[in-house]
Coordinates of C-alpha atoms in Angstrom, one line a residue:
X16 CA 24.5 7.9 24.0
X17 CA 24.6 11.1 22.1
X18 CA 26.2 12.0 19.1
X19 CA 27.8 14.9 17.3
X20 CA 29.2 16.4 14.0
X21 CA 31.1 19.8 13.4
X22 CA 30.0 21.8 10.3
X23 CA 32.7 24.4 9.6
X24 CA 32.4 26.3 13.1
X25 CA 28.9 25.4 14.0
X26 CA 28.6 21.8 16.1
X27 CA 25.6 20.1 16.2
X28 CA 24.6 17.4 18.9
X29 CA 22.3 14.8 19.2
X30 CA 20.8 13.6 22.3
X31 CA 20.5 10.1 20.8
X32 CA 20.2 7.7 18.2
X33 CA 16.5 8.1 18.0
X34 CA 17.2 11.8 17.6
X35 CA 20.1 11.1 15.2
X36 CA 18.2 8.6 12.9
X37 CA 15.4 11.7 12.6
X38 CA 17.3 14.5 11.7
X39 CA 19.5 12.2 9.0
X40 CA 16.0 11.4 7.5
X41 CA 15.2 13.3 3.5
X42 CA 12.7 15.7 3.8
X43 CA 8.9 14.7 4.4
X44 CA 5.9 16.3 5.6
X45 CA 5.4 13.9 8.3
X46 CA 8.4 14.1 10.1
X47 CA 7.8 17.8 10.3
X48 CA 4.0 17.5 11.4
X49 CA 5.9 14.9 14.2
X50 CA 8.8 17.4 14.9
X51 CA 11.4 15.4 14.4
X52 CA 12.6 16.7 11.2
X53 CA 16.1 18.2 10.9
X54 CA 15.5 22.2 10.9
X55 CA 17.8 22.9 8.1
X56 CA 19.5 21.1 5.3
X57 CA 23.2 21.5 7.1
X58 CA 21.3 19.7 10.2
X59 CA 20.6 16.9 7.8
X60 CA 23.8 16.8 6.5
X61 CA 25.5 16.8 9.8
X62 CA 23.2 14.0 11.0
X63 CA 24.1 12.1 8.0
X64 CA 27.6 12.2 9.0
X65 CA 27.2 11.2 11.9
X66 CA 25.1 8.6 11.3
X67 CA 27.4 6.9 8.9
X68 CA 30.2 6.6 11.7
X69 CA 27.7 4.5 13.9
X70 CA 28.6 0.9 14.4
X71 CA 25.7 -1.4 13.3
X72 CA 26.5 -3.5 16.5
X73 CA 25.1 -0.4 17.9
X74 CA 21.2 -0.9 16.8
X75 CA 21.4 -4.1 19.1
X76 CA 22.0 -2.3 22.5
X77 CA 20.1 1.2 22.1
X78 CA 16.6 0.7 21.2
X79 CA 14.6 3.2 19.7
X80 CA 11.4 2.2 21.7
X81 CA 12.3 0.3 24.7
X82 CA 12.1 -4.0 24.7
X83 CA 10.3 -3.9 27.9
X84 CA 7.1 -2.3 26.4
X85 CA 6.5 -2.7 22.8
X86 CA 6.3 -6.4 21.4
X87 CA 8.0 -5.5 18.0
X88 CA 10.8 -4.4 19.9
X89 CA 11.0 -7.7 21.5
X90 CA 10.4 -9.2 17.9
X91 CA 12.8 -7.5 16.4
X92 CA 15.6 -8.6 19.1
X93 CA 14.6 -12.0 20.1
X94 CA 14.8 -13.1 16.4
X95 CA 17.6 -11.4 15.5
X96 CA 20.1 -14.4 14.6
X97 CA 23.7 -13.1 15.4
X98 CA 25.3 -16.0 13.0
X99 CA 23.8 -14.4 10.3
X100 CA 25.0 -10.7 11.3
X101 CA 28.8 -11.7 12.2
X102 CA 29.6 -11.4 8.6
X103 CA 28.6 -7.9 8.7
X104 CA 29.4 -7.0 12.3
X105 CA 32.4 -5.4 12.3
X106 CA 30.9 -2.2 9.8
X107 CA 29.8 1.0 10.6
X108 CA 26.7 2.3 8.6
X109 CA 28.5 4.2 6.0
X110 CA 30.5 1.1 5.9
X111 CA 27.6 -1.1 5.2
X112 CA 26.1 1.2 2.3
X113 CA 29.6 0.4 0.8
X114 CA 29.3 -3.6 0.9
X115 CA 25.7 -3.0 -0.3
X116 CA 26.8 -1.3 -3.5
X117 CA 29.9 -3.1 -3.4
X118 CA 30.2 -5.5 -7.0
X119 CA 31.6 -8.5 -4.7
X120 CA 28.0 -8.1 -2.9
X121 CA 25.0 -10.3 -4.8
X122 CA 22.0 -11.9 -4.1
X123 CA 23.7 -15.3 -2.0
X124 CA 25.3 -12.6 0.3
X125 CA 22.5 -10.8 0.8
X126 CA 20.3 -13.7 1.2
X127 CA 23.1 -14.9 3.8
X128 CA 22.4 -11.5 6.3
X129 CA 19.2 -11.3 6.2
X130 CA 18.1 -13.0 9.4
X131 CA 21.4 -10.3 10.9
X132 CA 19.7 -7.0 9.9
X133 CA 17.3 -5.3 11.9
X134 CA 15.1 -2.7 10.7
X135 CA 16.9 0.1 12.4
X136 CA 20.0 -0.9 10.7
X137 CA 18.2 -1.4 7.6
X138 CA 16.1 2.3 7.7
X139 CA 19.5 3.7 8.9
X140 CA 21.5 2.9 5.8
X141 CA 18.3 3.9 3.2
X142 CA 19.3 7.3 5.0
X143 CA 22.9 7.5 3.6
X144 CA 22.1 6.7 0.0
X145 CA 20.7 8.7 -3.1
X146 CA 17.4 6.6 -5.0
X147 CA 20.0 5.0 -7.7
X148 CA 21.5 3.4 -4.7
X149 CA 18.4 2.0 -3.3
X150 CA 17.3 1.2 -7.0
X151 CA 20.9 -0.8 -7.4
X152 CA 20.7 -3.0 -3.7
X153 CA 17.0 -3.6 -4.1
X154 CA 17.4 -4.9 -7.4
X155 CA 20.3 -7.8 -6.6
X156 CA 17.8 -9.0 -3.7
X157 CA 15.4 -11.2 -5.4
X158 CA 12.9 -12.1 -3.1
X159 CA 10.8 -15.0 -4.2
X160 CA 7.1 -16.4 -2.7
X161 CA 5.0 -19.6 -3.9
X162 CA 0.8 -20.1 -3.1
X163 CA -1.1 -21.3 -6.6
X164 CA 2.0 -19.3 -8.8
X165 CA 5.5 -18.1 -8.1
X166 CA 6.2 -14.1 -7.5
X167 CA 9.3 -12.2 -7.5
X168 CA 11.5 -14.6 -9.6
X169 CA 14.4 -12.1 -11.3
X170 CA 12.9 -10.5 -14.7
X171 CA 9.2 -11.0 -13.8
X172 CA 6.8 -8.1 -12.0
X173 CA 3.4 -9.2 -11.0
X174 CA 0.0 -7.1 -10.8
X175 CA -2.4 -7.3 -7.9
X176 CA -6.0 -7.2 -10.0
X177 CA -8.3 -4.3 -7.4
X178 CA -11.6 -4.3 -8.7
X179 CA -13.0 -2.4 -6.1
X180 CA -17.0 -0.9 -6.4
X181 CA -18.5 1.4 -3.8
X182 CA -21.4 -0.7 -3.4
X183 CA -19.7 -4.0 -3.2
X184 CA -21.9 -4.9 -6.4
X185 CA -21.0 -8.7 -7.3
X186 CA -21.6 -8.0 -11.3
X187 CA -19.6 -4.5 -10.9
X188 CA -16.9 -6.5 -9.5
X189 CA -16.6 -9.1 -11.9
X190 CA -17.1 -7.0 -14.8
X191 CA -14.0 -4.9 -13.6
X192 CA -12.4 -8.7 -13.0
X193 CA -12.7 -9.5 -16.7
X194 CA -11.4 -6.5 -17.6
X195 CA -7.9 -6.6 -15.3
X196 CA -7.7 -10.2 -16.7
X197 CA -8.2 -9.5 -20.7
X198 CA -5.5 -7.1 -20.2
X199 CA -3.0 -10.2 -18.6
X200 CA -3.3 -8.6 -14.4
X201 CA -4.2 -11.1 -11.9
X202 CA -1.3 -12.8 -11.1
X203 CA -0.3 -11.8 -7.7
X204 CA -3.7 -12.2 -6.7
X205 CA -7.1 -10.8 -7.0
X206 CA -7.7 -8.4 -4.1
X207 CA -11.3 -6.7 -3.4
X208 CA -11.3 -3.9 -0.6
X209 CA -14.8 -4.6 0.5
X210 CA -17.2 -1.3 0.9
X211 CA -18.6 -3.4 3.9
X212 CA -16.9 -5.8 6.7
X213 CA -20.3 -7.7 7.1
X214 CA -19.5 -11.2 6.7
X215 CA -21.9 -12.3 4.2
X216 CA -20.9 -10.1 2.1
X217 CA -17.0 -10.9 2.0
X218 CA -17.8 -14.4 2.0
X219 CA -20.5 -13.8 -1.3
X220 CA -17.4 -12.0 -2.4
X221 CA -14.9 -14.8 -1.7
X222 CA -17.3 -17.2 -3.3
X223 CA -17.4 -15.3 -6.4
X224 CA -14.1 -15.1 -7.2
X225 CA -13.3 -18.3 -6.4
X226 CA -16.0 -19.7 -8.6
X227 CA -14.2 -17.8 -11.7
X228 CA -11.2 -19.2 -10.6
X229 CA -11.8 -22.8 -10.5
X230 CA -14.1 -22.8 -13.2
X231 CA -11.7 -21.4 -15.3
X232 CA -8.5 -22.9 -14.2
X233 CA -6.7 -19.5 -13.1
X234 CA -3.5 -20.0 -11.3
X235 CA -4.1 -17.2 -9.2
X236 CA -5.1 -16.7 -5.8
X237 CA -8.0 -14.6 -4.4
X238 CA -8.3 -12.3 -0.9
X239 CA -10.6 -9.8 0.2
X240 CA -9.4 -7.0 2.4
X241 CA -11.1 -7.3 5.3
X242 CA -10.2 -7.3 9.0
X243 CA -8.3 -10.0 10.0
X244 CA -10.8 -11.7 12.6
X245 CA -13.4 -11.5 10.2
X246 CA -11.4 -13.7 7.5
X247 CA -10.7 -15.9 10.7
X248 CA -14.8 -16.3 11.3
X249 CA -15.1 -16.5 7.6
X250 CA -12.4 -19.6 7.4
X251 CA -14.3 -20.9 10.1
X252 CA -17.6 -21.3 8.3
X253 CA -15.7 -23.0 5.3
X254 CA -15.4 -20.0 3.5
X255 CA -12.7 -20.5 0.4
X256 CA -9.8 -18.1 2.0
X257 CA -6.7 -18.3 0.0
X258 CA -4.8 -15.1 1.4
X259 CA -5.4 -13.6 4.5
X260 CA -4.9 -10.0 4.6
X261 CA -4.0 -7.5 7.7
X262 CA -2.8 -3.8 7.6
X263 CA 0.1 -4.1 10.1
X264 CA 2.6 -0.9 11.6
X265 CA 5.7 -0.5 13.4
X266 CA 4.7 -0.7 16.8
X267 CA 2.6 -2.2 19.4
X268 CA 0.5 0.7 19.9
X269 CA -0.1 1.2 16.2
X270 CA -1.0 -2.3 15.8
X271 CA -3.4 -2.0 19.2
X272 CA -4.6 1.0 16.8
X273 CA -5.9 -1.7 14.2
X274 CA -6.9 -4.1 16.6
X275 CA -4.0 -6.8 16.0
X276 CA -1.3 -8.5 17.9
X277 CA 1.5 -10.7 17.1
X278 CA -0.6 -13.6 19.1
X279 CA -4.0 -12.2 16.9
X280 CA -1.7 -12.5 13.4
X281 CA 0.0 -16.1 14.5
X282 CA -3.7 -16.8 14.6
X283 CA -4.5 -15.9 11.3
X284 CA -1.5 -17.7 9.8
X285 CA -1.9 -21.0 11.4
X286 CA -5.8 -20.7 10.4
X287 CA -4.6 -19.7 6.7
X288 CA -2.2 -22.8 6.6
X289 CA -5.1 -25.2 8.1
X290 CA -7.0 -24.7 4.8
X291 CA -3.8 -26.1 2.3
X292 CA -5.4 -24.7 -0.6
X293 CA -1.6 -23.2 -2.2
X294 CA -0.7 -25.9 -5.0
X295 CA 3.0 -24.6 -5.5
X296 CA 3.7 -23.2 -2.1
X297 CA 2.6 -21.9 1.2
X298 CA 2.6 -18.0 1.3
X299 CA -0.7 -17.2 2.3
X300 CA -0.1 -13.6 4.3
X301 CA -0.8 -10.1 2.6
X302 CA 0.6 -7.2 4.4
X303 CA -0.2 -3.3 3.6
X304 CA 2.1 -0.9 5.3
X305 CA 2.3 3.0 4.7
X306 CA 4.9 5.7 5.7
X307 CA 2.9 7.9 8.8
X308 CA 0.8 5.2 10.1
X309 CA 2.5 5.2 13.2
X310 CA 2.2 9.2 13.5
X311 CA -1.4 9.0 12.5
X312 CA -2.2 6.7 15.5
X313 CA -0.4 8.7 17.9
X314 CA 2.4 5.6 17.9
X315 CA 5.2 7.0 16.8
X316 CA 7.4 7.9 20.2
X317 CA 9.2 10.1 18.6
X318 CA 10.5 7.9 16.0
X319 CA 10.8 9.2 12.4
X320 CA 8.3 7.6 10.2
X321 CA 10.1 5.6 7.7
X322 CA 11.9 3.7 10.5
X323 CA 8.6 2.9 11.9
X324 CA 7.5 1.9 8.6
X325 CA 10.4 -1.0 8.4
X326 CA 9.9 -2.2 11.9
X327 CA 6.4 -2.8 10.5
X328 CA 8.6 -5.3 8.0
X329 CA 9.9 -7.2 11.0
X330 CA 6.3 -7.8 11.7
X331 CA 5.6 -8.7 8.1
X332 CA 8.9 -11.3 7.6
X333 CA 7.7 -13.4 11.2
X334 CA 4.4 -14.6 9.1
X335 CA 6.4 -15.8 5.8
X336 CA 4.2 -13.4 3.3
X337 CA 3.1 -14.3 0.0
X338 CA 2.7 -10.4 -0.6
X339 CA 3.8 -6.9 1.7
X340 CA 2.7 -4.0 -0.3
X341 CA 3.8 -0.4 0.8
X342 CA 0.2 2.1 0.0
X343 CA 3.0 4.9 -0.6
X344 CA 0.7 8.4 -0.9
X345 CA -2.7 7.0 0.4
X346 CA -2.5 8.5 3.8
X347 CA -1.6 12.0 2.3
X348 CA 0.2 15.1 1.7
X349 CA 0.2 15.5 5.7
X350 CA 2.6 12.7 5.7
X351 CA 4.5 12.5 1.7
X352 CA 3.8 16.2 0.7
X353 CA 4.3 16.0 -2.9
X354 CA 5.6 13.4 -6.2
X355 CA 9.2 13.5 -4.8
X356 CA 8.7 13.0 -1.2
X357 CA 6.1 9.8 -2.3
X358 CA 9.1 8.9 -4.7
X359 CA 11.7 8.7 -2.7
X360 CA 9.2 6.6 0.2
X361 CA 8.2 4.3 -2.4
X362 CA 12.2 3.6 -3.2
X363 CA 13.3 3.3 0.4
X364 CA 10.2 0.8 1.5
X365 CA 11.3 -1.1 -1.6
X366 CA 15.1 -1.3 -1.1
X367 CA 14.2 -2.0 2.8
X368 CA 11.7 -4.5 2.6
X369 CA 14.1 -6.0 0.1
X370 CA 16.8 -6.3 2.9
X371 CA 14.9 -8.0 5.2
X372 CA 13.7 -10.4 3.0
X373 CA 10.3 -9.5 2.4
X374 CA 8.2 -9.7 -1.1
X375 CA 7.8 -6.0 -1.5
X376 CA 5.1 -4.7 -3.7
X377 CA 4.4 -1.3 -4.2
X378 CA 0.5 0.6 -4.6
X379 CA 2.0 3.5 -6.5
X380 CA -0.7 5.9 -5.7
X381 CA -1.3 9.7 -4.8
X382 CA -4.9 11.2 -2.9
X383 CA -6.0 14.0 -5.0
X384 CA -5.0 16.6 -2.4
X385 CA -1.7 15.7 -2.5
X386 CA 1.0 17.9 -4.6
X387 CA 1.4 14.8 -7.2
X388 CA 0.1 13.7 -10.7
X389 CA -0.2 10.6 -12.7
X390 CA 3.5 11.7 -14.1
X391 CA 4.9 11.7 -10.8
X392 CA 3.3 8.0 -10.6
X393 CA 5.0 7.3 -14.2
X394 CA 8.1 8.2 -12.6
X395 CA 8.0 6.1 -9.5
X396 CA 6.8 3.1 -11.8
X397 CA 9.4 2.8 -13.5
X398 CA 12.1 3.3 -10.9
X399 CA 10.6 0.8 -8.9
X400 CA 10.5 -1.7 -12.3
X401 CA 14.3 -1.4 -12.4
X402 CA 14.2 -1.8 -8.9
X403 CA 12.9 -5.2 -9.2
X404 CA 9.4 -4.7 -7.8
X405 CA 7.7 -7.6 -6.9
X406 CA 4.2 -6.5 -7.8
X407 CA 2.1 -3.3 -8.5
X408 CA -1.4 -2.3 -8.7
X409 CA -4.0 -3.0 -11.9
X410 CA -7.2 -0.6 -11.3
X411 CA -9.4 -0.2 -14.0
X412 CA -8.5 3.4 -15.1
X413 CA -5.8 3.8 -11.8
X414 CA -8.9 5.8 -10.4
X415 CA -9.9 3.5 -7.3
X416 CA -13.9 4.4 -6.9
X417 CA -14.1 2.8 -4.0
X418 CA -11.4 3.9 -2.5
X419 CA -11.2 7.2 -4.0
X420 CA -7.5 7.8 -5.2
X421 CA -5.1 7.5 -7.7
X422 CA -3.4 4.8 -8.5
X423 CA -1.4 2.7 -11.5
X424 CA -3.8 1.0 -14.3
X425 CA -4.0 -2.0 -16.5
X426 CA -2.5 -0.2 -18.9
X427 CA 0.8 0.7 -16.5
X428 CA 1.6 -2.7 -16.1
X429 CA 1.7 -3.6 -19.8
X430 CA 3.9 -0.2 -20.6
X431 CA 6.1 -1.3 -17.9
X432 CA 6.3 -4.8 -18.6
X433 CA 7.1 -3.7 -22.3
X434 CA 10.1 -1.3 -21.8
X435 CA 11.7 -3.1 -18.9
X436 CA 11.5 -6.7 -20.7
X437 CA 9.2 -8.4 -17.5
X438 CA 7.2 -11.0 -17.3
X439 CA 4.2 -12.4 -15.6
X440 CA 4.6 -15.4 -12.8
X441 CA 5.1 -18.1 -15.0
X442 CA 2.2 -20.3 -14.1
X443 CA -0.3 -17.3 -14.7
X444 CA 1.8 -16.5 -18.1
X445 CA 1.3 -20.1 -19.4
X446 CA -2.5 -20.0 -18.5
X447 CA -2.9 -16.4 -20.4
X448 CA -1.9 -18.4 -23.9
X449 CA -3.6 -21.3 -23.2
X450 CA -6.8 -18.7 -23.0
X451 CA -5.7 -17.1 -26.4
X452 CA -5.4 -13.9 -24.0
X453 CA -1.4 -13.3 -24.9
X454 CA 1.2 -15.0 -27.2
X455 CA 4.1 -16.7 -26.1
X456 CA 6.0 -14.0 -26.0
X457 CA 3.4 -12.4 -22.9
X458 CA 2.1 -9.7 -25.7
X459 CA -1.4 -9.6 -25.7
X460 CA -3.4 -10.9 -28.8
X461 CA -5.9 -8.7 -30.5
X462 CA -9.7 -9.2 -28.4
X463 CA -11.7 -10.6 -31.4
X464 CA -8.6 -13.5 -30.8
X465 CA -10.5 -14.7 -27.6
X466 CA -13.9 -13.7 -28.2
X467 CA -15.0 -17.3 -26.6
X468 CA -13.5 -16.5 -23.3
X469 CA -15.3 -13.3 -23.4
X470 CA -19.0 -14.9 -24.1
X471 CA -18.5 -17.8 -21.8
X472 CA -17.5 -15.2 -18.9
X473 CA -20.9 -13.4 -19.7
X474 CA -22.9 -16.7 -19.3
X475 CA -21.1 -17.1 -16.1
X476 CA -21.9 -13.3 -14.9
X477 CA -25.8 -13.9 -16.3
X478 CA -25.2 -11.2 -18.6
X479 CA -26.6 -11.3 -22.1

């Protein structure tokens, strides 16, 4: 089916919906290395016009990449529930950003369409709306996740501790551990992207952490970042696995790219589950997604890269996640060019994660080739605290030297927490006073105040 808009004298056409959903897309780098991008801003408008007077019922009968051969296709239909979409059935997209901003429209109604929305229809209506309307949908859709603490309860933001080390150097690790930790970070989880996928090492990794943890009583859960069948063979040998972990994308091929299935990830998560080590709930997946994955692996077909970034949601929601976290600039400026391109991705992933019922975390980062600073990160921060952001980042400095980019630091979290009122998950919050780390009120106490957590952490690292 095509589609068309008139701008004054000048009619522009689009071949289809794919096409359509492309040329309504903001600006990025990506779509234009893909050549999908509109060519000129009155293309874009037009698109966005047209767009708008689109039916949602229409998502469900054109599909972008065809059911018969790509399995998050077939996800995406077969477990689309249309109970939940007949309260929403009868609008158009420009309709639907309407109920979404709508007053009437809160968190139970939301909650209620969820299993209705598709990621098409979801990336389509991000098109139509400027960031404060993302900031203002994303923020009435609480999404809320349970494994040894609770995440994404209204009012709280939680911090992923990343202490990563080039060398994979246990001592380097902890040390950069204690240091997320004195500063209140840790309570989505503790997440170390390995130098090395060699087994011994993750699981001398695994052990370490989980060590600290029991020892002393954190109610935090640990992961390290490796390929999913590895953390499979590392369950296997008894290894203490509390999240698994797998970078997932918005199509079959993509996936193929990074070696996964939907059979491979049902795997992981029935594995995961086997192990019942979550106290408060059973969340145990941990998703990282990026804008221009797709395009990087040549998986794309043709389809603008923010959609395929929310199909990769669809992929995310079927495995009940304990964390999805959007890496906004890692891949680079190829595919967000500069601060407001990785701005605006950061607040669309959010807001459409959000929608489909996903805990959406955000790595607010930039590479250092990319046309962005730590002010543009600032920025983004703090849109994405109003937003209601499930999590962030904590990296000791917000340079990652493992990883080699720019991300958000210990100290970020505590800013943002501060002007946005936010807490920590309350479990983790309750064990920070009992440590003398922060005061009741989640402010942190001054360091001489918990000295003795300090010098038995340094018996426990063997440091003198």
């Amino acid at each position: 089916m095509s589609y068309t808009e008139t701008i004054g004298s000048r009619t522009y056409r689009f071949a289809d919906l794919k096409i359509l959903m492309a040329k309504a897309s903001p600006q990025r780098s990506g779509d234009q290395l893909a050549g999908v991008a509109a060519a000129s801003e009155e293309e874009r408008v037009a698109a966005k016009m047209a767009l708008a007077q689109v039916p949602l019922r229409t998502f469900l009968n054109e599909a972008l990449i065809p059911y018969e051969s790509d399995e998050v296709t077939r996800l995406v239909i077969d477990d689309h529930s249309p109970q939940a979409f007949a309260e929403i059935s009868h609008l158009t997209v420009g309709d639907f950003r309407n109920w979404l901003l709508s007053t009437s429209t809160d968190a139970d109604a939301l909650t209620r369409i969820t299993a209705g929305l598709t990621p098409e229809m979801v990336a389509a209506v991000s098109k139509l709306m400027r960031n404060q309307d993302l900031i203002a949908a994303a923020r009435k859709r609480p999404v809320i996740t349970r494994f040894r603490n609770t995440v994404g309860l209204p009012g709280h933001m939680s911090v992923r501790l990343q202490p990563n080390h080039p060398t994979d150097d246990v001592k380097g690790i902890a040390a950069s551990m204690l240091d997320g930790l004195m500063y209140g970070c840790g309570d989505a989880m503790i997440g170390i992207n390995p130098a090395s996928d060699n087994l011994a090492a993750i699981t001398r990794l695994l052990l370490m952490i989980d060590d600290f943890r029991q020892r002393y009583q954190v109610p935090t859960q640990s992961c390290v970042l490796t390929h999913v069948t590895n953390t499979i063979a590392a369950i296997e040998k008894g290894a203490p696995v509390d999240l698994v972990f797998q970078s997932i994308a918005g199509t079959e091929k993509a996936n193929a790219g990074f070696g996964i299935s939907l059979a491979l990830l049902q795997e992981a998560y029935e594995a995961g589950l086997s192990l019942k080590r979550g106290t408060v709930g059973s969340n145990l997946m941990y998703f990282e997604t990026g804008q221009g994955s797709a395009l990087s692996a040549d998986a794309h077909f043709g389809v603008d890269q923010q959609t395929c970034e929310v199909r990769a949601y669809a992929v995310a929601r079927k495995f009940n996640p304990f964390l999805v976290n959007t890496v906004v600039g890692f891949i680079g400026p190829e595919y967000l060019y500069d601060g407001k391109q990785i701005t605006r991705a950061g607040l669309e992933d959010h807001f459409c994660g959000k929608l489909l019922g996903v805990p959406m975390g955000c790595d607010i980062c930039y590479t250092n080739h990319a046309e962005a600073d730590q002010d543009d990160m600032d920025n983004l921060l703090t849109l994405l605290g109003v937003a209601g952001i499930n999590f962030i980042m904590g990296i000791p400095g917000a340079d990652d030297v493992m990883l080699n980019y720019q991300s958000t630091s210990f100290h970020d979290a505590l800013y943002v927490r501060d002007v946005l009122g936010l807490r920590r998950a309350p479990e983790f919050e309750e064990w920070l006073e009992s440590m003398q780390i922060t005061d009741a009120r989640g402010a942190l106490l001054s360091a001489s105040t918990h000295q003795p957590l300090l010098e038995g952490a340094r018996d426990w690292m063997g440091i003198a």
